[in-house]
Coordinates of C-alpha atoms in Angstrom, one line a residue:
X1 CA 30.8 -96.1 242.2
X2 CA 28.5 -96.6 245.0
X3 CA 26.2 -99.0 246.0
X4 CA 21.8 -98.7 246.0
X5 CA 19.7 -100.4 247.8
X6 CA 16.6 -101.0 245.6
X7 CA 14.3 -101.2 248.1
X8 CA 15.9 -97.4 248.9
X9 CA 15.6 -96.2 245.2
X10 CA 11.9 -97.7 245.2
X11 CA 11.6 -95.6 248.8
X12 CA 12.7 -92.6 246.4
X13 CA 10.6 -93.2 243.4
X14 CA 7.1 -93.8 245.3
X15 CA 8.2 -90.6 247.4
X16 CA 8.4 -88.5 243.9
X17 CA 5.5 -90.0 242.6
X18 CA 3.4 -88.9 245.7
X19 CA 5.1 -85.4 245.3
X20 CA 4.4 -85.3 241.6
X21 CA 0.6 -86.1 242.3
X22 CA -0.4 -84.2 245.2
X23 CA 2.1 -80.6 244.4
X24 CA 2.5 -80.8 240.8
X25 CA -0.6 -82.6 239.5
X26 CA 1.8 -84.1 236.9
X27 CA -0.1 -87.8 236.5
X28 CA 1.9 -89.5 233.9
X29 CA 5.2 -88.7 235.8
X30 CA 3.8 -90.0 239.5
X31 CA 2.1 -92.7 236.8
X32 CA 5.9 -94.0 235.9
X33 CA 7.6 -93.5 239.4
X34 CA 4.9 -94.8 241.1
X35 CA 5.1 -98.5 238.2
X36 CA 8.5 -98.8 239.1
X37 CA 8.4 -98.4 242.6
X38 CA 5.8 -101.1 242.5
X39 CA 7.5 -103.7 240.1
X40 CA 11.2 -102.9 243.0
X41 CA 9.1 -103.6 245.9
X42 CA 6.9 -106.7 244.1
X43 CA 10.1 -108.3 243.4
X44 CA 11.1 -108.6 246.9
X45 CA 7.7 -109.2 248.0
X46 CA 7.5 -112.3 245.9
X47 CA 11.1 -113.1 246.7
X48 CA 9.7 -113.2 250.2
X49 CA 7.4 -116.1 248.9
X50 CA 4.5 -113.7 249.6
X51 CA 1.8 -112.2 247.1
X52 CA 2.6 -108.6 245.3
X53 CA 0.3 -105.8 244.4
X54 CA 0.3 -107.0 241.0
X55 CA -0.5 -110.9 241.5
X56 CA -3.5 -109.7 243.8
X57 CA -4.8 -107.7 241.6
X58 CA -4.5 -110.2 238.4
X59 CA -6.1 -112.8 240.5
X60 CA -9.0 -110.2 241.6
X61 CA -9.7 -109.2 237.8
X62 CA -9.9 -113.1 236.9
X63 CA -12.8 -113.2 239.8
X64 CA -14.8 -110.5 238.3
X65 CA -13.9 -112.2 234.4
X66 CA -15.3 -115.5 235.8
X67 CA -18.4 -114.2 237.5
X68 CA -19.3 -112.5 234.2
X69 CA -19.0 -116.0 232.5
X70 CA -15.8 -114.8 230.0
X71 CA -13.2 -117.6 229.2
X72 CA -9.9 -117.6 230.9
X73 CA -7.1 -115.8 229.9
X74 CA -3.1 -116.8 229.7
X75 CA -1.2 -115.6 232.6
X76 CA 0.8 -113.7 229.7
X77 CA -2.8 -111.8 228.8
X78 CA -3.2 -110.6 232.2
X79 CA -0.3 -109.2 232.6
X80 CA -0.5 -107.6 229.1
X81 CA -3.9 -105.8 230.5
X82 CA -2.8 -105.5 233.5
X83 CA 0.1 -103.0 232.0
X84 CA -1.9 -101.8 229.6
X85 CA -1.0 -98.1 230.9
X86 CA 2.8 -98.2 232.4
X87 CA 3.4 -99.7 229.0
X88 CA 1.8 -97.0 226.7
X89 CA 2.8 -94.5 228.5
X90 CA 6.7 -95.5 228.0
X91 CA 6.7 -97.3 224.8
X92 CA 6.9 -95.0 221.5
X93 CA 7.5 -97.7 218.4
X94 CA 6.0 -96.0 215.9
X95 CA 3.9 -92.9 214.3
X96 CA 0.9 -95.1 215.8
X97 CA 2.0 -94.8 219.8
X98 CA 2.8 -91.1 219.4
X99 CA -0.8 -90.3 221.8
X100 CA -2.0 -92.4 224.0
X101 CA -5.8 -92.1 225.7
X102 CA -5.8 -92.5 229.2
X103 CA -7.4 -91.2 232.7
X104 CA -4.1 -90.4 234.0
X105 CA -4.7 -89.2 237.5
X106 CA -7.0 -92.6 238.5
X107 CA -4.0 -94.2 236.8
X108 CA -1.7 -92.5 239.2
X109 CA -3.7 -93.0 241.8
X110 CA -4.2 -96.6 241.6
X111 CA -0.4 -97.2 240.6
X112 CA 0.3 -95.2 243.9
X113 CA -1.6 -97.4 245.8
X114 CA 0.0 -100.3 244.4
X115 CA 3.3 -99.4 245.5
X116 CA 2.0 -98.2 248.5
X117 CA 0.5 -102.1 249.2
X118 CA 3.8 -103.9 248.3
X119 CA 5.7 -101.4 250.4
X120 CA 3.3 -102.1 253.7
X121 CA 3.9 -105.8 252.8
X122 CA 7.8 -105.1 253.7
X123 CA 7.2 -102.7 256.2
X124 CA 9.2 -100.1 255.4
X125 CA 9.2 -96.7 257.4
X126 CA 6.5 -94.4 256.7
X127 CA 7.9 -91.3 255.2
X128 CA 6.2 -87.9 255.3
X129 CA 5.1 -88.7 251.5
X130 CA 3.3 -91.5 252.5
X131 CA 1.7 -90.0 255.1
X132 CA 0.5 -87.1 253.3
X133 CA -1.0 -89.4 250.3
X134 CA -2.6 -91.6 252.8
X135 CA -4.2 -88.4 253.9
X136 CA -5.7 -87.5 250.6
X137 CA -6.8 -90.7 250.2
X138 CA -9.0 -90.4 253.0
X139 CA -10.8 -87.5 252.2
X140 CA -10.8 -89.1 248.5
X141 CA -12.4 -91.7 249.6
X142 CA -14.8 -89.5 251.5
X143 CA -16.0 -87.3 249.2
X144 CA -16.1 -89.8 245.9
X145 CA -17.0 -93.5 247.3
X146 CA -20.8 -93.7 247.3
X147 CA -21.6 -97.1 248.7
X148 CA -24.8 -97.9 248.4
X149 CA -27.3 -98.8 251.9
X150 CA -24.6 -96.8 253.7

């Protein structure tokens, strides 16, 4: 038996989901690896008494709920909507969950990002994957982002 580091296999996972995304266009696998690698790194991110991918992004959604006058939700709500995908993706409970509708690459995307965030928060070393994703990303950006007066 040998021992992981889970910070390692999270290295591993976001690494895969990058290659699954960029060579294989496979969404809903770089989806999962990517959710994983995410929750392994948030862990320790929040074990470091700092704010994770996740948290940020719960308390960014509450801003925009607020500002468009909508009551509060339970912190168990959030994070029900906030996993709406990773969650129907993996879960198959009945006849019901057999398809699931979803934009998978933005979905991909933004759960590659994710990890990506909580891993800069521990500064772990830039692999080749990363690079490569940060890369597209760019020219993502580039071509799609329209911001308007700019």
């Amino acid at each position: 038996m040998e021992t992981y580091d889970k910070l390692e296999i999270a290295d591993q996972f976001l690494d895969a989901a990058i290659n699954e995304f960029l060579n294989h266009g496979r969404f809903l696998a770089a989806l999962n690896l990517a959710a994983v690698a995410e929750e392994l790194y948030g862990k320790y991110v929040r074990i470091l008494q700092k704010k994770d991918a996740f948290q940020e992004n719960i308390e960014n959604a509450k801003i925009i709920w607020q500002a468009q006058g909508e009551a509060d939700l339970e912190i168990k709500e959030w994070k029900k909507i906030a996993n709406v995908y990773k969650n129907n993706i993996k879960h198959f409970n009945s006849e019901a969950d057999r398809f699931v509708d979803i934009e998978a690459e933005d979905q991909a995307r933004l759960a590659i990002a994710d990890a990506m965030n909580n891993r800069e928060k521990l500064e772990r070393i830039e692999s080749d994957e990363i690079k490569s994703f940060t890369n597209w990303a760019q020219e993502y950006v580039a071509k799609n982002v329209h911001i308007e007066g700019l």
